Short mmCIF file of C-alpha atoms in Angstrom, two decimals:
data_model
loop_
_atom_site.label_atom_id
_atom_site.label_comp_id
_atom_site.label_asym_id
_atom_site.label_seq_id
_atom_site.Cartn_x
_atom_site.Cartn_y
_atom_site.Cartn_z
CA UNK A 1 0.00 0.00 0.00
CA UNK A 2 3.11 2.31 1.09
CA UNK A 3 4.65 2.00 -2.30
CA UNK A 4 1.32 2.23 -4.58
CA UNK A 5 0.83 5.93 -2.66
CA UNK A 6 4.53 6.77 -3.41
CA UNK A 7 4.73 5.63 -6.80
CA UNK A 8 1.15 7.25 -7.58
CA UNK A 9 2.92 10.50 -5.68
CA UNK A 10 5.93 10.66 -7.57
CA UNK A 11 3.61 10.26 -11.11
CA UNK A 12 1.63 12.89 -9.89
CA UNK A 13 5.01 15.30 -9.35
CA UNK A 14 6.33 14.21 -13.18
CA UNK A 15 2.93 14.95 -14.58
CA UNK A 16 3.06 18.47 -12.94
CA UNK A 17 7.04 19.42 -14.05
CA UNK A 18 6.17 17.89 -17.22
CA UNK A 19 3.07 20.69 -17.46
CA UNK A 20 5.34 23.19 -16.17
CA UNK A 21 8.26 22.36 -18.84
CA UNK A 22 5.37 21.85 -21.57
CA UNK A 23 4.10 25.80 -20.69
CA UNK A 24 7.64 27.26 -20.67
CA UNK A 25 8.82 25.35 -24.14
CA UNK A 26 5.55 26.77 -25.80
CA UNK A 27 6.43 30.61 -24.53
CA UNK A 28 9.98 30.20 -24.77
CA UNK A 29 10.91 28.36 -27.67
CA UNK A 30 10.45 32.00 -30.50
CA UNK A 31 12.70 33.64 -27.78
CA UNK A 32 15.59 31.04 -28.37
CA UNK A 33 15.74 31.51 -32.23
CA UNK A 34 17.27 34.70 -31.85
CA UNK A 35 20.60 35.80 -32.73
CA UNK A 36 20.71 39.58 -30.49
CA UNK A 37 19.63 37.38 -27.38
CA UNK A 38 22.74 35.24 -27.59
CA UNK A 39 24.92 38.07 -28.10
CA UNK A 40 23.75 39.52 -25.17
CA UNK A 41 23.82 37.08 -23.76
CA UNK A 42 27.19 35.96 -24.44
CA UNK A 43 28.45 39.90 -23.32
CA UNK A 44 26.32 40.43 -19.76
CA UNK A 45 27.54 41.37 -16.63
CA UNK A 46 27.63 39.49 -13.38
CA UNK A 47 25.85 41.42 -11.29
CA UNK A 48 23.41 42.21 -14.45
CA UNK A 49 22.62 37.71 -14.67
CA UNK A 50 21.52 38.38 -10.92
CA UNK A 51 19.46 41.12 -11.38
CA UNK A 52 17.84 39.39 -14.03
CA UNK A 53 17.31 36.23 -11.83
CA UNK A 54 15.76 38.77 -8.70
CA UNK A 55 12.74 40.63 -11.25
CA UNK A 56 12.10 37.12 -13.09
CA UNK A 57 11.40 35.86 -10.21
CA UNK A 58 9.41 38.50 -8.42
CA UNK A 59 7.53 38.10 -11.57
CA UNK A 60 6.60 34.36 -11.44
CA UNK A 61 6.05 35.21 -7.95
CA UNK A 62 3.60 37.64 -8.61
CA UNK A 63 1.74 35.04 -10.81
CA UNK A 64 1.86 32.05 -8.76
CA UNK A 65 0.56 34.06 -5.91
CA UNK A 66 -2.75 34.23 -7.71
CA UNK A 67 -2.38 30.47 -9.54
CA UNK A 68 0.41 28.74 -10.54
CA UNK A 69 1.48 26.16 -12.48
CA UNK A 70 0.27 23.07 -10.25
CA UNK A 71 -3.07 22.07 -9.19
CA UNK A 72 -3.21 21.84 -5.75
CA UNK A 73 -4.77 24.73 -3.83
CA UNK A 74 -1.64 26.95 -2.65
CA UNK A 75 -2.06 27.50 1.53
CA UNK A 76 0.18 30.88 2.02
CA UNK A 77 2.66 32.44 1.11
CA UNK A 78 5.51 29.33 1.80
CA UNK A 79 3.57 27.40 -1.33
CA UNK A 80 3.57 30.42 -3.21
CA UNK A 81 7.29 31.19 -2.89
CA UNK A 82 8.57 27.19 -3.61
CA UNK A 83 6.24 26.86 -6.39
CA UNK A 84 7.84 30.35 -7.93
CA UNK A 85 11.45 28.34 -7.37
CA UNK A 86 10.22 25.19 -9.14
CA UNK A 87 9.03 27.25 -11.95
CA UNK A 88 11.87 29.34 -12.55
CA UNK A 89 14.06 25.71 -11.67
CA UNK A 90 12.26 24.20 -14.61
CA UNK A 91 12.56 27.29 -17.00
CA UNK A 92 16.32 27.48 -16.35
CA UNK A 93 16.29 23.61 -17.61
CA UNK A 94 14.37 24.33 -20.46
CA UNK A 95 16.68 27.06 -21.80
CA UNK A 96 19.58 25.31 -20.87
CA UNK A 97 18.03 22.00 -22.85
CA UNK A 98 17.18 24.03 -26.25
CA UNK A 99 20.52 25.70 -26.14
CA UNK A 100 22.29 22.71 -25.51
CA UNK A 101 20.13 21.08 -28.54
CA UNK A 102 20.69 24.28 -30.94
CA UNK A 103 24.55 23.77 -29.78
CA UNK A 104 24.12 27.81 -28.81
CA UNK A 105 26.10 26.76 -25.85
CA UNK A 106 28.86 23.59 -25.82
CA UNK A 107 31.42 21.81 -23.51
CA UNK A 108 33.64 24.70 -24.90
CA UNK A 109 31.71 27.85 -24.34
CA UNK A 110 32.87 29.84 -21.65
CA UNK A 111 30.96 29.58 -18.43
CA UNK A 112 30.32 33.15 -17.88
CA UNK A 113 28.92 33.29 -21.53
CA UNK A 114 27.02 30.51 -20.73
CA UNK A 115 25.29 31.27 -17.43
CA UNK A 116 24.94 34.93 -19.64
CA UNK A 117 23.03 32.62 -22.27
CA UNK A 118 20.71 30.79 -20.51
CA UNK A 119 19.17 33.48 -17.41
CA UNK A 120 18.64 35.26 -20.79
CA UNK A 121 16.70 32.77 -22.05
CA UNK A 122 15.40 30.78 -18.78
CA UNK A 123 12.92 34.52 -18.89
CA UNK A 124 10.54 33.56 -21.14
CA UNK A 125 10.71 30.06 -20.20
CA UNK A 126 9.86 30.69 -16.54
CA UNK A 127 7.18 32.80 -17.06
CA UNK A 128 5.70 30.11 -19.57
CA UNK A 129 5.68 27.81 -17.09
CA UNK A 130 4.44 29.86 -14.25
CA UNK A 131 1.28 30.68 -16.86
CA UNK A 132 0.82 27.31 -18.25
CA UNK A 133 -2.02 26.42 -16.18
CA UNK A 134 -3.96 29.51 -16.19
CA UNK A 135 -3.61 29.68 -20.37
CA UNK A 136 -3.82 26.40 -21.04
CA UNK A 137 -5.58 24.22 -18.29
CA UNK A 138 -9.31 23.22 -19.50
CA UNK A 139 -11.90 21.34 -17.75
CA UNK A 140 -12.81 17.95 -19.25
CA UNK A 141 -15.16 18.01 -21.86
CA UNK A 142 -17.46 15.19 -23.86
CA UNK A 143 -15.93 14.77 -26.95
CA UNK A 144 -17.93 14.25 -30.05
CA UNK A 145 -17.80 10.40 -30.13
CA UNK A 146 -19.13 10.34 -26.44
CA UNK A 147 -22.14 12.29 -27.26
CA UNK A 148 -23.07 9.70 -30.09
CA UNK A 149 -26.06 7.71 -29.27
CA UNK A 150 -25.85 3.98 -30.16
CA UNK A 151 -28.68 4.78 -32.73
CA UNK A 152 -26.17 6.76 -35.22
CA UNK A 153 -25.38 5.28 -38.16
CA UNK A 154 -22.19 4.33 -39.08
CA UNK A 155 -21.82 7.20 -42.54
CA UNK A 156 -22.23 9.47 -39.64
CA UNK A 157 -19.12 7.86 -37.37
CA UNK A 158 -16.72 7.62 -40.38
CA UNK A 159 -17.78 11.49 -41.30
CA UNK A 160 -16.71 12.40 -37.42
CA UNK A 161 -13.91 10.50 -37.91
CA UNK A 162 -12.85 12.59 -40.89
CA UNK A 163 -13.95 15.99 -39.36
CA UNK A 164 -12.04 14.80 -36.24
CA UNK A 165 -8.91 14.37 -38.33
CA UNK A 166 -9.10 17.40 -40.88
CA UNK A 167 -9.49 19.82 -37.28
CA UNK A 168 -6.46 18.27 -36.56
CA UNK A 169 -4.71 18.64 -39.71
CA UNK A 170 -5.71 22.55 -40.14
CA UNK A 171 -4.87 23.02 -35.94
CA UNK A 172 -1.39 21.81 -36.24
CA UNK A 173 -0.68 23.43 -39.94
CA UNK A 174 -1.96 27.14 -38.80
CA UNK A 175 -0.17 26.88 -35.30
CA UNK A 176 3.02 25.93 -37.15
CA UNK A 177 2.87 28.66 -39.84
CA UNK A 178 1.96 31.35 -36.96
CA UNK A 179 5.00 30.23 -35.27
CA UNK A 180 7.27 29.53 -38.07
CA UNK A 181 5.85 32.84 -39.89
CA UNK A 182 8.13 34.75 -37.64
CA UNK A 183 11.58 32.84 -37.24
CA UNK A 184 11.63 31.95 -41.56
CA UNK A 185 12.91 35.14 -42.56
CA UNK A 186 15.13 35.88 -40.11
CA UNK A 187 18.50 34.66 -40.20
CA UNK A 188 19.07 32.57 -37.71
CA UNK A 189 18.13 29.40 -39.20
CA UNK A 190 21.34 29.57 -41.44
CA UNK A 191 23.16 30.57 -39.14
CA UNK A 192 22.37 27.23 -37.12
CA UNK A 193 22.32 25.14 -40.48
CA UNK A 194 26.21 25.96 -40.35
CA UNK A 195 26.68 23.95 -37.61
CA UNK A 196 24.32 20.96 -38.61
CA UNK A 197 25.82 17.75 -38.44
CA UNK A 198 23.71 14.65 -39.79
CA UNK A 199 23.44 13.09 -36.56
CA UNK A 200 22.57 16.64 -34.89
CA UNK A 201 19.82 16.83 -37.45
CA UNK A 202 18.81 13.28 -36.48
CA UNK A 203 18.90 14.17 -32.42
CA UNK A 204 16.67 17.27 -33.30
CA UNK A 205 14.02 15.62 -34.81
CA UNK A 206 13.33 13.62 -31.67
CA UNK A 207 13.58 16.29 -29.69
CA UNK A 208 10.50 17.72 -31.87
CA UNK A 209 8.59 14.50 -32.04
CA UNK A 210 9.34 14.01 -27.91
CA UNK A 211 8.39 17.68 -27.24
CA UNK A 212 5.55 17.85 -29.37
CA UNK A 213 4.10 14.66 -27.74
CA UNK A 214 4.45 15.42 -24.23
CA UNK A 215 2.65 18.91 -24.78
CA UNK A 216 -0.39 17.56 -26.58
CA UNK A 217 -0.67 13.79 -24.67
CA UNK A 218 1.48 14.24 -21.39
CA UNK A 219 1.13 17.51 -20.30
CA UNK A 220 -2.56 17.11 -19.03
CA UNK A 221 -3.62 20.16 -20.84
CA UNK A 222 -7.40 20.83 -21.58
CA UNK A 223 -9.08 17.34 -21.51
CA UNK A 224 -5.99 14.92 -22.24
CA UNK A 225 -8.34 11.80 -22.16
CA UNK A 226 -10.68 13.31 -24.76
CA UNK A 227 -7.50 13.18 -26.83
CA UNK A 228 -6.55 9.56 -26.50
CA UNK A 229 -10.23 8.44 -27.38
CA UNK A 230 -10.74 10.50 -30.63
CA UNK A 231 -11.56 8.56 -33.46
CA UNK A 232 -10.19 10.08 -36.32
CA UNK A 233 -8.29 8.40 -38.96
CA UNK A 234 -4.99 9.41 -37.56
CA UNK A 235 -6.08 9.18 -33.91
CA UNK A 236 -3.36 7.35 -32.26
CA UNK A 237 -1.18 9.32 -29.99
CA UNK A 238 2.01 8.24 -31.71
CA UNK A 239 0.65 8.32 -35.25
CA UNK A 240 -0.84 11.65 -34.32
CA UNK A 241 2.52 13.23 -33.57
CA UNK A 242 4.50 11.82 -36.55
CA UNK A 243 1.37 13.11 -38.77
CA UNK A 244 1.70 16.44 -37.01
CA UNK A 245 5.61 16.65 -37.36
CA UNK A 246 5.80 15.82 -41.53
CA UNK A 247 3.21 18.57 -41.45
CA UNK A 248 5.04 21.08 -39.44
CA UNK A 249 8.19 20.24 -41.37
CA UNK A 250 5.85 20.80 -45.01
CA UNK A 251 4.45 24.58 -43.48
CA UNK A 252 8.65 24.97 -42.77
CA UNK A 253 9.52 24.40 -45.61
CA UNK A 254 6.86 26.45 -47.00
CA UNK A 255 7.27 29.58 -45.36
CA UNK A 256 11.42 29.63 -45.59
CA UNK A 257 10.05 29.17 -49.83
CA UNK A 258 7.47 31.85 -48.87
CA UNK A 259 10.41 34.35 -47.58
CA UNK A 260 12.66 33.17 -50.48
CA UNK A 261 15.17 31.69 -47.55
CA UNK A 262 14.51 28.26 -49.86
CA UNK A 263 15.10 28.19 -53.83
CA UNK A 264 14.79 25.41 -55.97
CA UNK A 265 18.49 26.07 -57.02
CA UNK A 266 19.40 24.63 -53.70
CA UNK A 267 20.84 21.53 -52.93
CA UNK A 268 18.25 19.02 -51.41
CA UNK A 269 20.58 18.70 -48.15
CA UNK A 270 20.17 22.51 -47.40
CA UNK A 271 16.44 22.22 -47.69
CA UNK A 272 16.42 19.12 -45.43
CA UNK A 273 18.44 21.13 -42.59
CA UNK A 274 16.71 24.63 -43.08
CA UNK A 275 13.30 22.42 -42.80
CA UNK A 276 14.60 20.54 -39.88
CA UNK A 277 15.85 23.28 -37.82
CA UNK A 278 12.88 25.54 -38.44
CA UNK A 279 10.68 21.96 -37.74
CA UNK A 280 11.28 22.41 -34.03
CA UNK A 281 9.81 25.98 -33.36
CA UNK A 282 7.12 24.47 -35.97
CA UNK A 283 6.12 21.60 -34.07
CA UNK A 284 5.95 23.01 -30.92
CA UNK A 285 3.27 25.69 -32.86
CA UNK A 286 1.41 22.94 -34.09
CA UNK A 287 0.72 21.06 -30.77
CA UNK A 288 -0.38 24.49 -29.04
CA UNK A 289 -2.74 24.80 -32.48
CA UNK A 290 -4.09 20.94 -31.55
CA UNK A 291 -4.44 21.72 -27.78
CA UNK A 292 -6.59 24.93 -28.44
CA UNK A 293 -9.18 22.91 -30.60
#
């Protein structure tokens, strides 16, 4: 009995740092595909990185104060001011994680450049995850298949299947293009496709497919179950996220075309990195699009 309540204890504390990360990735990840934050970041003081550390948190403080990123009722001022620690805890690791994956910071960078890199970035992260709840929580509701009487006829289960799957389809193609809409014609995506190894291509893409499938099917974000028991063609939780991926990696491609970052000219490897690296921002877009519907 003692280890069923600590195991179901400990899944409870992943499921809520996995929200938390999920929140901070989906704020933070525009943020990281920019080139003036890693120069400043690269350049800041000392005493700056602390000062930076001090409002952040008096932010997320502020926030969680009112409701933060978990769901338990907060009792004072004590939960308040370890819940603002976790969150800005779990932002740092998210910055730190996407920098690390974008190889903005190595085993050879400096350490004062990058400490400077990531409270930079671990901002927008935080703050993500200290609002994840509040913009993103839902209660459960009945999704269409439930509300199907056992007197519908089967045209009409195969046409909700479809529907099911085209919302889908259009939710994760317009929350990629809003999100890859503004990185594709800046320059940072060549600048990162210098550095882009086959195998660092390969690690990326997982990275996308993990991320994207822990914010639409891990995260517990709006109804979670109502996710797993949709009947569209595609419905599958893992066949859902590879669908979604190829998708944000075809409105990547499109929009680097679209901002004439892409020309047929172009060898096919160049459009296979400039697609990849732009996939992850994409992705990322496209579960927030499927999590909204």
């Amino acid at each position: 009995m003692g280890d069923k309540i600590i195991k179901q204890t400990w899944k409870k504390e992943l499921d809520e740092i996995i929200r938390g990360a999920s929140g901070g990735l989906l704020f933070g990840i525009p943020l990281v595909y920019t080139m003036e934050v890693w120069l400043i970041g690269s350049r800041v003081d000392s005493s700056l990185m602390l000062l930076i550390l001090l409002i952040t948190y008096l932010v997320i403080f502020s926030l969680n104060s009112i409701e933060g990123f978990r769901r338990k009722k907060r009792k004072g001022w004590t939960d308040a001011i370890l819940e603002s620690s976790e969150a800005l805890a779990i932002g740092c690791c998210c910055a730190s994680f996407t920098l690390l994956l974008l190889q903005k910071i190595t085993p050879t960078t400096p350490l004062e450049e990058v400490l400077g890199k990531i409270i930079f970035e671990t901002v927008p992260f935080a703050i993500g995850t200290a609002l994840s709840r509040v913009l993103l929580d839902g209660e459960p509701k009945k999704s269409v298949s439930q509300e199907d009487t056992s007197g519908k006829k089967r045209g009409n289960k195969q046409q909700v299947q479809v529907n099911e799957t085209l919302a889908d389809i259009s939710a994760s193609f317009m929350g990629a293009m809003i999100v890859a809409f503004s990185i594709a014609p800046t320059d940072e995506v060549r600048v990162l496709a210098v550095t882009a190894s086959p195998p660092w291509l390969i690690i990326l893409m997982m990275a996308s497919l993990l991320i994207s499938y822990m914010i639409v099917f891990a995260a517990g974000f709006t109804d979670q179950a109502k996710r797993r028991k949709q009947q569209g063609l595609f419905q599958t939780p893992e066949t859902e996220t590879v669908i979604s991926y190829l998708i944000a990696l075809f409105t990547s491609g499109l929009m680097l075309l679209f901002f004439q970052q892409l020309n047929f000219d172009m060898p096919w490897f160049l459009w296979l990195q400039y697609t990849i690296i732009l996939g992850l921002p994409a992705a990322i877009g496209g579960a927030a699009g499927r999590i909204a519907i």
